[in-house]
Short mmCIF file of C-alpha atoms in Angstrom, two decimals:
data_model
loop_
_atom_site.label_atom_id
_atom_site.label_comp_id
_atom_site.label_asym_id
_atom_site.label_seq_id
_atom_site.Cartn_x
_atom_site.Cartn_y
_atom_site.Cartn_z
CA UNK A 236 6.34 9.50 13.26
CA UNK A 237 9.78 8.34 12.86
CA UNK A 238 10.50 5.84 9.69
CA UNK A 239 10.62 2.31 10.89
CA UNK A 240 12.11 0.16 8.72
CA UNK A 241 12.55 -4.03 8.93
CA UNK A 242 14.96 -5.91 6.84
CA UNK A 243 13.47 -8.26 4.11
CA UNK A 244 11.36 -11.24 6.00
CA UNK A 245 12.82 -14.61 4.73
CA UNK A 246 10.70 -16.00 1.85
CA UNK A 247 9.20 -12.44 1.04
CA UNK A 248 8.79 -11.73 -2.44
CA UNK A 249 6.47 -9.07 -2.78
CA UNK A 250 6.34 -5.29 -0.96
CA UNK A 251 3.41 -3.12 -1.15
CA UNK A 252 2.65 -0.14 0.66
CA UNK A 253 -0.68 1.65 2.50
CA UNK A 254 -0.36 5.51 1.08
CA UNK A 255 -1.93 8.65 2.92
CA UNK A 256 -2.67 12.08 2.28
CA UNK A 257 -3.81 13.97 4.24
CA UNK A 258 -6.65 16.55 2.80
CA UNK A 259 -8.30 19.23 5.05
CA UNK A 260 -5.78 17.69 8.22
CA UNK A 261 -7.93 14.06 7.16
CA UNK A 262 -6.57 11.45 5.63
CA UNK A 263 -7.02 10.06 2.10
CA UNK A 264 -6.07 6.05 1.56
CA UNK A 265 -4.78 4.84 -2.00
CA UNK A 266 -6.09 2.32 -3.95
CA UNK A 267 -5.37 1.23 -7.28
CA UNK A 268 -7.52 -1.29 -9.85
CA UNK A 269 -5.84 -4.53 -10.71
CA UNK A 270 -3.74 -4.89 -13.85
CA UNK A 271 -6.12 -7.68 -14.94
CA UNK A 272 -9.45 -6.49 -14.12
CA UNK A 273 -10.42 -2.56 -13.55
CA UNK A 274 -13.08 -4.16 -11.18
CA UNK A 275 -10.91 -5.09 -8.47
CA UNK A 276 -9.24 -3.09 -6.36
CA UNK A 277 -6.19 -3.25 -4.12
CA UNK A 278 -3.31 -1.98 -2.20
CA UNK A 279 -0.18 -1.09 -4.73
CA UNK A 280 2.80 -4.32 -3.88
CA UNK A 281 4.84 -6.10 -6.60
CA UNK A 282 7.78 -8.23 -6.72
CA UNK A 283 10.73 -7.38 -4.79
CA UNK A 284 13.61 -7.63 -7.56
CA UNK A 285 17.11 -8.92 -7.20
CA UNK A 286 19.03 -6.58 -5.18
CA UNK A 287 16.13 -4.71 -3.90
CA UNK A 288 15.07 -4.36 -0.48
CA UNK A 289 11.53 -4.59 0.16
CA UNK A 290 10.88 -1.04 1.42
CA UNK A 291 12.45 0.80 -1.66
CA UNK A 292 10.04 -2.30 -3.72
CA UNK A 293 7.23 -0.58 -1.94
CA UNK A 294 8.11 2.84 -3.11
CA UNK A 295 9.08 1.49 -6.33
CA UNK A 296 5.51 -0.05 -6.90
CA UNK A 297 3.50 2.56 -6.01
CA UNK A 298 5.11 5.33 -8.44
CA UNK A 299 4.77 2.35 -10.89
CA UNK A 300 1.21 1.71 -10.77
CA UNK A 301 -0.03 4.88 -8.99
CA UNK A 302 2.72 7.61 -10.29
CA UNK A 303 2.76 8.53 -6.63
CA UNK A 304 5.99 9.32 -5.07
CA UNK A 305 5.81 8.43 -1.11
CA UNK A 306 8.28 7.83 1.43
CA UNK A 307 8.09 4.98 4.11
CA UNK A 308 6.89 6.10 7.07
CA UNK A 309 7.27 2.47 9.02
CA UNK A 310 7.14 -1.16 8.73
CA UNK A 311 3.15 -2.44 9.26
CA UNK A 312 3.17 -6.13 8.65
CA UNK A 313 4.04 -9.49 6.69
CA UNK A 314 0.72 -10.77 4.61
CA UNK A 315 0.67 -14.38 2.72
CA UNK A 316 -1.37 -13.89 -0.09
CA UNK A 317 -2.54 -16.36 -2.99
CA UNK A 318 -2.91 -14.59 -6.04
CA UNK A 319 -4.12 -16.31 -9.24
CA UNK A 320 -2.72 -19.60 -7.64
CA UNK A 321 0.42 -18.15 -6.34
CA UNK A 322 1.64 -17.83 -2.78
CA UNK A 323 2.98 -14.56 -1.88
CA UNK A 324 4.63 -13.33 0.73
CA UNK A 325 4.28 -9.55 0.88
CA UNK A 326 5.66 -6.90 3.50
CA UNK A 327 3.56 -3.42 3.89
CA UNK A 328 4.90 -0.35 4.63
CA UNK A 329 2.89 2.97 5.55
CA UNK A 330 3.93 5.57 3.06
CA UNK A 331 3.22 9.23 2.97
CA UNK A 332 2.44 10.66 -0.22
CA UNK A 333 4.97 13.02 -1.31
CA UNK A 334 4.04 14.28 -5.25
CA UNK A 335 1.55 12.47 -8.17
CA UNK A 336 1.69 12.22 -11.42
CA UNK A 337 0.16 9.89 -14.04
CA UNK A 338 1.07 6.20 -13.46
CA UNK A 339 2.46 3.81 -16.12
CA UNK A 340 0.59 1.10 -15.76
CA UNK A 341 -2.79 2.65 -16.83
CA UNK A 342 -4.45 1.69 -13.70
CA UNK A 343 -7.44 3.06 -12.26
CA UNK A 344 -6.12 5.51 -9.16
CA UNK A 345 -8.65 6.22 -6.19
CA UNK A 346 -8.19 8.10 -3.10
CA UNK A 347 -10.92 7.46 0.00
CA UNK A 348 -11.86 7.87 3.06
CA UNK A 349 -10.55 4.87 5.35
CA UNK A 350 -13.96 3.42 5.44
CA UNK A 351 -14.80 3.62 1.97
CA UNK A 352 -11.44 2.61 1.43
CA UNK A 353 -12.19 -0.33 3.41
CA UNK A 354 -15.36 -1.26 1.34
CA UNK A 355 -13.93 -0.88 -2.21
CA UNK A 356 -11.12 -3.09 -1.58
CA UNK A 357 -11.61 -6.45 -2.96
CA UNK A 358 -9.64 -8.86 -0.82
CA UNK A 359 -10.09 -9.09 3.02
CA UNK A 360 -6.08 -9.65 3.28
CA UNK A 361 -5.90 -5.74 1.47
CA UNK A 362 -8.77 -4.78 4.45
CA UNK A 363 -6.71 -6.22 7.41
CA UNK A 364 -3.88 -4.20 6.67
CA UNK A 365 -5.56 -1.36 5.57
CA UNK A 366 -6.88 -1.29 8.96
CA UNK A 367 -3.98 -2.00 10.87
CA UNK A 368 -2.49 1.12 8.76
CA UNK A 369 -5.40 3.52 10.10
CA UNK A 370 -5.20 2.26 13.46
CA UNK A 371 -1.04 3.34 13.61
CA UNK A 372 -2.53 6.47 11.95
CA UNK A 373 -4.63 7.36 14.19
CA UNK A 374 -1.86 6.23 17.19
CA UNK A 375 0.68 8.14 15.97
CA UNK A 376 -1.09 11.42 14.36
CA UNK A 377 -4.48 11.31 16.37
CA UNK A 378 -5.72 12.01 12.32
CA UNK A 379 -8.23 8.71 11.30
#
């Protein structure tokens, strides 16, 4: 798959990403527990900082809260999200996994199948492109 990469959307201020492994030629999704509560569980995004463009915020976030390294594979989509009363604007990126280590932000680290994956994630925003993820997966690498 060749990388893919779109400039920062106008009005986007978060970047997230969808990472794979791929374990016995199958892949494994990432998910990661909120900061606030260990129950929920989500894709890794955070705010895209001053000087920043939104695919290295993707990488950034993900080594941050995961302590995976990944590279961006391609661009998947633009999500508006409200979290705790905020509007966000968030671009995903697929990433491939690339090394892991321990995370600093203490956050609970699972890897899944794409439909357990699918049925931990707390938010139906996080399923939509989780799904849209497997589907270029499976497009692109004949692998989901």
């Amino acid at each position: 798959m060749a990388t893919k990469r779109k400039p920062n959307h106008a009005g986007s201020t978060h970047a997230g990403g969808v990472v794979y492994r791929l374990k016995d030629a199958t892949p494994e999704l990432l998910l990661v527990s909120s900061r606030f509560n260990k129950s929920i569980w989500v894709l890794p995004k955070g705010h895209i900082e001053s000087g920043e463009s939104s695919d290295q915020t993707a990488v950034r976030e993900v080594f941050e809260e995961a302590g995976v390294t990944a590279r961006v594979v391609e661009f998947l989509t633009t999500s508006r999200q409200v979290v705790r009363g905020v509007s966000q604007q968030v671009e995903y990126y697929l990433l491939e996994r690339l090394a892991e280590e321990t995370g600093s932000e203490g956050r609970g680290v699972a890897w899944l199948a794409e439909h357990e994956a699918i049925r931990r994630l707390t938010f139906d925003e996080h399923r939509t492109v989780l799904t849209r993820a497997c589907a270029r997966l499976e497009q692109s690498r004949g692998i989901v």
